[in-house]
Short mmCIF file of C-alpha atoms and ligand atoms in Angstrom, two decimals:
data_model
loop_
_atom_site.label_atom_id
_atom_site.label_comp_id
_atom_site.label_asym_id
_atom_site.label_seq_id
_atom_site.Cartn_x
_atom_site.Cartn_y
_atom_site.Cartn_z
CA MET A 1442 0.00 0.00 0.00
CA THR A 1443 2.97 2.30 0.35
CA ASP A 1444 3.63 2.53 -3.37
CA ASN A 1445 1.11 5.02 -4.74
CA ARG A 1446 1.27 3.38 -8.18
CA LYS A 1447 0.56 -0.08 -6.86
CA ARG A 1448 -2.99 -1.37 -6.76
CA ILE A 1449 -4.35 -0.81 -3.28
CA ASP A 1450 -4.96 -3.98 -1.26
CA LEU A 1451 -8.65 -3.48 -0.44
CA ASP A 1452 -8.93 -6.27 2.13
CA ALA A 1453 -5.96 -4.96 4.08
CA LEU A 1454 -7.35 -1.43 3.87
CA GLN A 1455 -10.78 -2.58 5.10
CA GLU A 1456 -9.22 -4.25 8.12
CA LEU A 1457 -7.22 -1.16 8.82
CA VAL A 1458 -10.23 1.18 8.56
CA ASP A 1459 -12.24 -1.00 10.98
CA ALA A 1460 -9.32 -1.07 13.42
CA ILE A 1461 -8.81 2.70 13.18
CA VAL A 1462 -12.47 3.47 13.86
CA GLU A 1463 -12.30 1.30 16.96
CA GLU A 1464 -9.01 2.77 18.14
CA ALA A 1465 -10.10 6.37 17.59
CA LEU A 1466 -13.41 5.85 19.41
CA ALA A 1467 -11.48 4.53 22.42
CA TYR A 1468 -9.72 7.90 22.71
CA PRO A 1469 -10.97 9.54 25.93
CA ASP A 1470 -11.69 13.00 24.47
CA HIS A 1471 -14.27 13.15 21.66
CA GLY A 1472 -14.39 16.95 21.47
CA LYS A 1473 -17.49 19.11 21.53
CA ALA A 1474 -20.14 19.63 18.86
CA THR A 1475 -20.26 23.15 17.39
CA GLN A 1476 -22.26 25.52 19.56
CA LYS A 1477 -22.41 28.14 16.81
CA ILE A 1478 -25.23 26.54 14.83
CA GLU A 1479 -28.23 25.85 17.04
CA ALA A 1480 -29.41 22.86 14.97
CA LEU A 1481 -26.03 21.08 15.28
CA LYS A 1482 -25.42 21.72 19.00
CA ASP A 1483 -26.57 18.33 20.22
CA ALA A 1484 -24.83 16.14 17.63
CA ASP A 1485 -23.60 12.82 19.03
CA VAL A 1486 -19.82 13.03 19.50
CA ASP A 1487 -19.56 9.24 19.87
CA ARG A 1488 -20.10 8.73 16.15
CA LEU A 1489 -17.29 8.27 13.68
CA GLY A 1490 -17.29 7.34 10.01
CA MET A 1491 -14.55 6.94 7.43
CA ALA A 1492 -14.63 6.25 3.68
CA ILE A 1493 -11.79 5.99 1.19
CA PHE A 1494 -12.47 6.32 -2.54
CA THR A 1495 -9.49 4.94 -4.42
CA ARG A 1496 -7.94 5.79 -7.74
CA ASP A 1497 -9.30 2.50 -9.08
CA GLY A 1498 -12.88 3.51 -8.21
CA ASP A 1499 -13.32 1.28 -5.15
CA THR A 1500 -14.66 2.46 -1.82
CA VAL A 1501 -13.56 1.15 1.55
CA ALA A 1502 -15.73 2.36 4.43
CA GLY A 1503 -16.11 1.84 8.17
CA GLY A 1504 -18.06 3.03 11.23
CA ASP A 1505 -20.83 5.54 10.46
CA ALA A 1506 -19.73 5.98 6.84
CA ASP A 1507 -23.31 5.96 5.55
CA ALA A 1508 -24.74 8.52 7.95
CA PRO A 1509 -25.48 11.88 6.25
CA PHE A 1510 -23.96 14.90 8.01
CA SER A 1511 -23.80 18.65 7.42
CA ILE A 1512 -20.76 19.33 5.22
CA GLN A 1513 -20.59 23.00 6.28
CA SER A 1514 -17.27 24.57 5.28
CA ILE A 1515 -16.26 21.60 3.14
CA SER A 1516 -18.71 23.12 0.63
CA LYS A 1517 -16.20 25.98 0.23
CA VAL A 1518 -14.07 23.63 -1.84
CA PHE A 1519 -16.93 23.09 -4.30
CA SER A 1520 -17.80 26.80 -4.60
CA LEU A 1521 -14.13 27.69 -5.02
CA GLU A 1522 -13.81 25.23 -7.89
CA LEU A 1523 -16.88 26.72 -9.58
CA ALA A 1524 -15.65 30.30 -9.06
CA LEU A 1525 -12.20 29.48 -10.41
CA GLU A 1526 -13.73 27.73 -13.38
CA ALA A 1527 -15.92 30.76 -14.10
CA LEU A 1528 -13.48 33.58 -13.32
CA GLY A 1529 -9.98 32.13 -13.47
CA ASP A 1530 -7.27 34.29 -11.91
CA LYS A 1531 -9.59 37.28 -11.72
CA LEU A 1532 -10.93 35.74 -8.52
CA TRP A 1533 -7.63 36.55 -6.77
CA LYS A 1534 -8.33 40.26 -7.16
CA ARG A 1535 -11.06 39.72 -4.57
CA VAL A 1536 -9.59 37.13 -2.18
CA GLY A 1537 -6.05 36.13 -1.15
CA ARG A 1538 -4.14 32.87 -0.86
CA GLU A 1539 -2.47 33.23 2.54
CA PRO A 1540 -3.18 31.34 5.75
CA SER A 1541 -4.92 33.55 8.26
CA GLY A 1542 -3.72 32.30 11.64
CA ASP A 1543 -7.13 33.43 12.92
CA PRO A 1544 -10.33 31.47 13.60
CA TYR A 1545 -12.57 30.81 10.58
CA ASN A 1546 -15.08 33.43 11.69
CA SER A 1547 -12.66 36.19 12.66
CA ILE A 1548 -13.35 39.65 11.27
CA MET A 1549 -10.23 41.42 12.58
CA ASP A 1550 -7.99 40.92 9.58
CA LEU A 1551 -10.69 42.03 7.18
CA GLU A 1552 -10.61 45.64 8.33
CA ARG A 1553 -6.83 45.73 8.28
CA HIS A 1554 -6.83 44.52 4.66
CA GLU A 1555 -9.66 46.76 3.52
CA GLY A 1556 -12.27 44.10 2.89
CA TYR A 1557 -9.87 41.74 1.09
CA PRO A 1558 -10.08 38.34 2.87
CA ARG A 1559 -6.87 36.37 3.31
CA ASN A 1560 -8.11 33.14 1.73
CA PRO A 1561 -11.25 31.47 0.32
CA PHE A 1562 -11.67 29.01 3.21
CA ILE A 1563 -12.18 31.37 6.13
CA ASN A 1564 -15.74 32.72 6.28
CA PRO A 1565 -15.04 36.23 4.92
CA GLY A 1566 -13.25 34.67 1.94
CA ALA A 1567 -15.92 32.07 1.30
CA LEU A 1568 -18.60 34.78 1.39
CA VAL A 1569 -16.72 36.79 -1.25
CA VAL A 1570 -16.40 33.63 -3.40
CA VAL A 1571 -20.16 33.03 -3.12
CA ASP A 1572 -20.72 36.71 -3.94
CA ALA A 1573 -18.54 36.30 -7.05
CA LEU A 1574 -20.65 33.31 -8.12
CA CYS A 1575 -23.82 35.29 -7.42
CA ASP A 1576 -22.48 37.95 -9.84
CA GLN A 1577 -22.65 35.27 -12.51
CA VAL A 1578 -25.80 33.33 -11.72
CA GLY A 1579 -27.66 34.97 -8.80
CA GLY A 1580 -28.33 33.54 -5.33
CA GLU A 1581 -30.54 30.62 -6.23
CA GLY A 1582 -28.34 29.92 -9.24
CA GLU A 1583 -25.34 29.63 -6.92
CA THR A 1584 -27.02 27.00 -4.74
CA ARG A 1585 -28.19 25.14 -7.84
CA ALA A 1586 -24.68 25.23 -9.35
CA VAL A 1587 -23.12 23.74 -6.20
CA ILE A 1588 -25.84 21.07 -5.94
CA ASP A 1589 -25.51 20.19 -9.64
CA PHE A 1590 -21.73 19.97 -9.34
CA VAL A 1591 -21.93 17.61 -6.35
CA ALA A 1592 -24.60 15.53 -8.11
CA ARG A 1593 -22.37 15.30 -11.18
CA LEU A 1594 -19.43 14.14 -9.07
CA LEU A 1595 -21.56 11.57 -7.28
CA GLY A 1596 -23.38 10.39 -10.37
CA GLU A 1597 -26.61 10.56 -8.30
CA ASP A 1598 -28.75 13.15 -6.57
CA ASP A 1599 -29.59 11.15 -3.49
CA PHE A 1600 -28.67 13.94 -1.08
CA GLY A 1601 -30.20 17.20 0.04
CA ILE A 1602 -30.02 20.43 1.96
CA ASN A 1603 -31.10 20.47 5.60
CA ASP A 1604 -33.39 23.51 5.82
CA THR A 1605 -33.36 23.58 9.63
CA VAL A 1606 -29.57 23.75 9.67
CA ALA A 1607 -29.55 26.45 6.97
CA ARG A 1608 -32.13 28.55 8.85
CA SER A 1609 -30.26 28.11 12.11
CA ASP A 1610 -26.96 29.19 10.50
CA GLU A 1611 -28.65 32.18 8.87
CA GLU A 1612 -30.39 33.29 12.07
CA GLY A 1613 -27.19 33.08 14.08
CA GLY A 1614 -25.02 34.51 11.30
CA HIS A 1615 -24.49 38.01 12.68
CA LEU A 1616 -20.73 37.79 12.37
CA ASN A 1617 -20.96 36.48 8.81
CA ARG A 1618 -23.24 39.39 7.89
CA ALA A 1619 -20.79 41.77 9.56
CA MET A 1620 -17.95 40.36 7.44
CA ALA A 1621 -19.98 40.73 4.28
CA SER A 1622 -20.79 44.33 5.30
CA MET A 1623 -17.13 45.07 5.95
CA SER A 1624 -16.18 43.81 2.48
CA LYS A 1625 -19.09 45.73 0.98
CA HIS A 1626 -17.91 48.89 2.74
CA PHE A 1627 -14.59 48.54 0.90
CA GLY A 1628 -16.27 47.74 -2.43
CA ASN A 1629 -15.42 44.03 -2.41
CA PHE A 1630 -18.97 42.72 -2.19
CA HIS A 1631 -21.43 43.27 -5.02
CA ASN A 1632 -24.73 41.60 -4.25
CA ASP A 1633 -27.40 42.00 -1.63
CA ILE A 1634 -25.94 40.59 1.60
CA ASP A 1635 -29.07 38.63 2.51
CA ILE A 1636 -29.15 36.94 -0.89
CA VAL A 1637 -25.49 35.89 -0.63
CA MET A 1638 -25.96 34.77 2.99
CA LYS A 1639 -28.87 32.56 1.98
CA ALA A 1640 -26.85 30.95 -0.81
CA TYR A 1641 -23.88 30.47 1.56
CA VAL A 1642 -25.84 28.84 4.40
CA ARG A 1643 -27.62 26.61 1.93
CA GLN A 1644 -24.43 25.24 0.39
CA CYS A 1645 -23.08 24.71 3.94
CA ALA A 1646 -26.27 22.77 4.85
CA ILE A 1647 -25.77 20.14 2.13
CA GLU A 1648 -25.78 16.72 3.75
CA LEU A 1649 -23.56 13.91 2.50
CA SER A 1650 -22.34 10.67 4.01
CA CYS A 1651 -18.61 9.90 4.21
CA ARG A 1652 -19.08 7.47 1.36
CA GLN A 1653 -20.61 10.20 -0.82
CA LEU A 1654 -18.16 12.92 0.21
CA ALA A 1655 -15.13 10.73 -0.55
CA ARG A 1656 -16.57 10.10 -4.01
CA ALA A 1657 -17.33 13.79 -4.53
CA GLY A 1658 -13.71 14.60 -3.67
CA ARG A 1659 -12.45 12.68 -6.68
CA PHE A 1660 -12.25 15.85 -8.79
CA LEU A 1661 -9.27 16.78 -6.61
CA MET A 1662 -7.44 13.47 -6.99
CA LEU A 1663 -5.94 14.58 -10.33
CA GLU A 1664 -5.83 11.07 -11.67
CA GLY A 1665 -7.81 7.91 -11.47
CA HIS A 1666 -11.20 6.38 -11.97
CA ASP A 1667 -13.54 8.81 -13.57
CA ALA A 1668 -11.70 11.84 -12.23
CA ALA A 1669 -12.99 14.86 -14.10
CA ALA A 1670 -9.55 16.43 -13.94
CA GLN A 1671 -7.95 13.58 -15.82
CA ARG A 1672 -9.64 14.59 -19.05
CA ASP A 1673 -8.97 18.27 -18.74
CA PRO A 1674 -5.52 19.70 -17.95
CA GLN A 1675 -7.07 23.02 -16.94
CA ALA A 1676 -9.25 21.25 -14.36
CA ALA A 1677 -6.22 19.33 -13.10
CA ARG A 1678 -4.27 22.57 -12.73
CA ARG A 1679 -7.17 24.09 -10.77
CA ALA A 1680 -7.38 21.00 -8.58
CA ARG A 1681 -3.69 21.20 -7.74
CA ARG A 1682 -4.06 24.83 -6.76
CA ILE A 1683 -7.10 24.13 -4.62
CA LEU A 1684 -5.11 21.36 -2.91
CA SER A 1685 -2.36 23.85 -2.08
CA LEU A 1686 -4.91 26.10 -0.40
CA MET A 1687 -6.39 23.14 1.46
CA MET A 1688 -2.91 22.34 2.74
CA THR A 1689 -2.15 25.86 3.97
CA CYS A 1690 -5.61 27.12 4.93
CA GLY A 1691 -8.03 24.16 5.03
CA GLN A 1692 -8.15 23.76 8.81
CA TYR A 1693 -7.97 27.48 9.65
CA ASP A 1694 -5.52 28.22 12.47
CA GLY A 1695 -5.09 24.46 12.97
CA SER A 1696 -3.63 24.01 9.45
CA GLY A 1697 0.00 23.76 10.59
CA ASP A 1698 -0.73 21.14 13.23
CA PHE A 1699 -2.88 19.19 10.76
CA ALA A 1700 -0.13 19.22 8.10
CA TYR A 1701 2.32 17.97 10.74
CA ARG A 1702 0.08 15.17 11.98
CA VAL A 1703 -1.72 14.07 8.80
CA GLY A 1704 0.44 15.38 5.94
CA LEU A 1705 -2.40 15.73 3.44
CA PRO A 1706 -4.36 18.64 1.96
CA ALA A 1707 -7.78 18.65 3.59
CA LYS A 1708 -10.84 20.75 4.30
CA SER A 1709 -12.85 20.59 7.49
CA GLY A 1710 -16.35 21.75 8.42
CA VAL A 1711 -17.95 22.47 11.79
CA GLY A 1712 -20.39 19.62 11.15
CA GLY A 1713 -17.41 17.38 11.99
CA GLY A 1714 -16.51 16.29 8.47
CA ILE A 1715 -13.08 16.39 6.85
CA LEU A 1716 -12.25 15.74 3.20
CA ALA A 1717 -8.58 14.79 2.69
CA ILE A 1718 -6.87 14.06 -0.61
CA VAL A 1719 -3.93 11.79 -1.39
CA PRO A 1720 -2.98 13.17 -4.81
CA ASN A 1721 -3.25 10.60 -7.60
CA THR A 1722 -4.24 7.95 -5.07
CA ALA A 1723 -7.34 8.45 -2.94
CA SER A 1724 -10.04 10.77 -1.66
CA ILE A 1725 -10.85 10.27 2.01
CA ALA A 1726 -13.81 11.48 4.06
CA VAL A 1727 -14.12 11.23 7.83
CA TRP A 1728 -16.86 12.47 10.11
CA SER A 1729 -17.20 12.80 13.86
CA PRO A 1730 -19.13 15.82 15.21
CA GLY A 1731 -16.92 16.56 18.23
CA LEU A 1732 -14.55 19.44 17.42
CA ASP A 1733 -11.19 20.54 18.78
CA ARG A 1734 -10.50 24.14 19.80
CA ASN A 1735 -9.91 25.20 16.19
CA GLY A 1736 -13.28 23.86 15.03
CA ASN A 1737 -11.88 20.74 13.33
CA SER A 1738 -13.18 17.23 14.02
CA LEU A 1739 -11.16 15.81 16.88
CA LEU A 1740 -11.68 12.10 16.22
CA GLY A 1741 -11.73 12.70 12.47
CA THR A 1742 -8.26 14.22 12.60
CA LEU A 1743 -7.06 11.42 14.86
CA ALA A 1744 -8.46 8.77 12.49
CA LEU A 1745 -6.70 10.42 9.53
CA GLU A 1746 -3.46 10.61 11.50
CA LEU A 1747 -3.66 6.88 12.30
CA LEU A 1748 -4.53 6.00 8.69
CA THR A 1749 -1.86 8.05 6.97
CA ASP A 1750 0.78 6.77 9.36
CA LYS A 1751 -0.17 3.13 8.76
CA VAL A 1752 -0.50 3.30 4.96
CA ASP A 1753 2.31 5.82 4.59
CA TRP A 1754 0.26 8.36 2.65
CA SER A 1755 1.73 11.85 2.79
CA VAL A 1756 2.42 14.64 0.33
CA PHE A 1757 5.77 14.94 2.10
CA GLY A 1758 7.08 11.66 0.68
CA GLU A 1759 7.29 8.03 1.67
CA ILE A 1760 9.22 6.48 4.52
CA PRO A 1761 11.83 3.97 3.29
CA THR A 1762 10.99 0.52 4.61
CA ARG A 1763 14.53 -0.86 4.63
N1 LIG B 536 -21.78 27.70 8.14
C1 LIG B 536 -20.70 27.81 9.08
C2 LIG B 536 -20.43 29.26 9.41
O1 LIG B 536 -20.48 30.07 8.55
C3 LIG B 536 -19.48 27.13 8.50
C4 LIG B 536 -18.28 27.22 9.38
C5 LIG B 536 -17.37 26.02 9.28
O2 LIG B 536 -17.73 24.92 8.91
N2 LIG B 536 -16.14 26.22 9.72
O3 LIG B 536 -20.16 29.61 10.53
#
């Protein structure tokens, strides 16, 4: 399993996934569900799922891999892809590519940089990306575009948006509205804030299982079974750039620690999901609703750390076995 070009041993991987789910669940601290979205406050932190979609098109899954969960900020990867596809490098006039070192919902840096968010994965950046998509297709069009993209990646539309979660996020979204207002004040926000907010909370409220999310992540794998990028060098180039942002900014101010422990580009959401990519090899989704202090899934990160160590998957190279 260590050679990325070798066919992955699915039986060995299945055994490993089952063992990792068990080992991670035995960890004494399961973290705390997000308290920022009323409808997600009471999520069960004793649940953990993992699914691995391989380059060959196989899926290995364990634990609660079929339970749908709120993808939240993982949706920012899908909207970023759509915005980059539509706008190309023009998008970078409106949002940066630097890690923030601040929590995902911090507004402080936005004033300092005159409404120009540091990256597309913190909330102010994601809101500007959604605003840029709304410029093209309007609010409802934005939600539809994200849904259609995910459906295309999955090859099915057996998933939905949780309206209660969306409403809850919108009602409690004072800080998000403040960020949008700050960007608007500096001329970096074009559409009606309420329309963009609605589109944003709706894409965040998409529910997918680990099995579905791992499959949806295949557009970032660059190569392999059915990967969209494989047929289109432009899409592959975009995917590689999105991966670089996932590496540096995907877990907010926990991105450095995550790179150290897991060694893969990944994107987390406060619903407890994480999408991690092993370039040219696999797309991995984990979910456990208990979060660490940076808002990243505690058991999900631990499960990824155990997995990548055991199968020797890292963008930082392979460990010689002799
Ligand atoms: N919808 C959430 C918010 O805007 C997403 C945050 C997250 O997943 N980090 O607060």
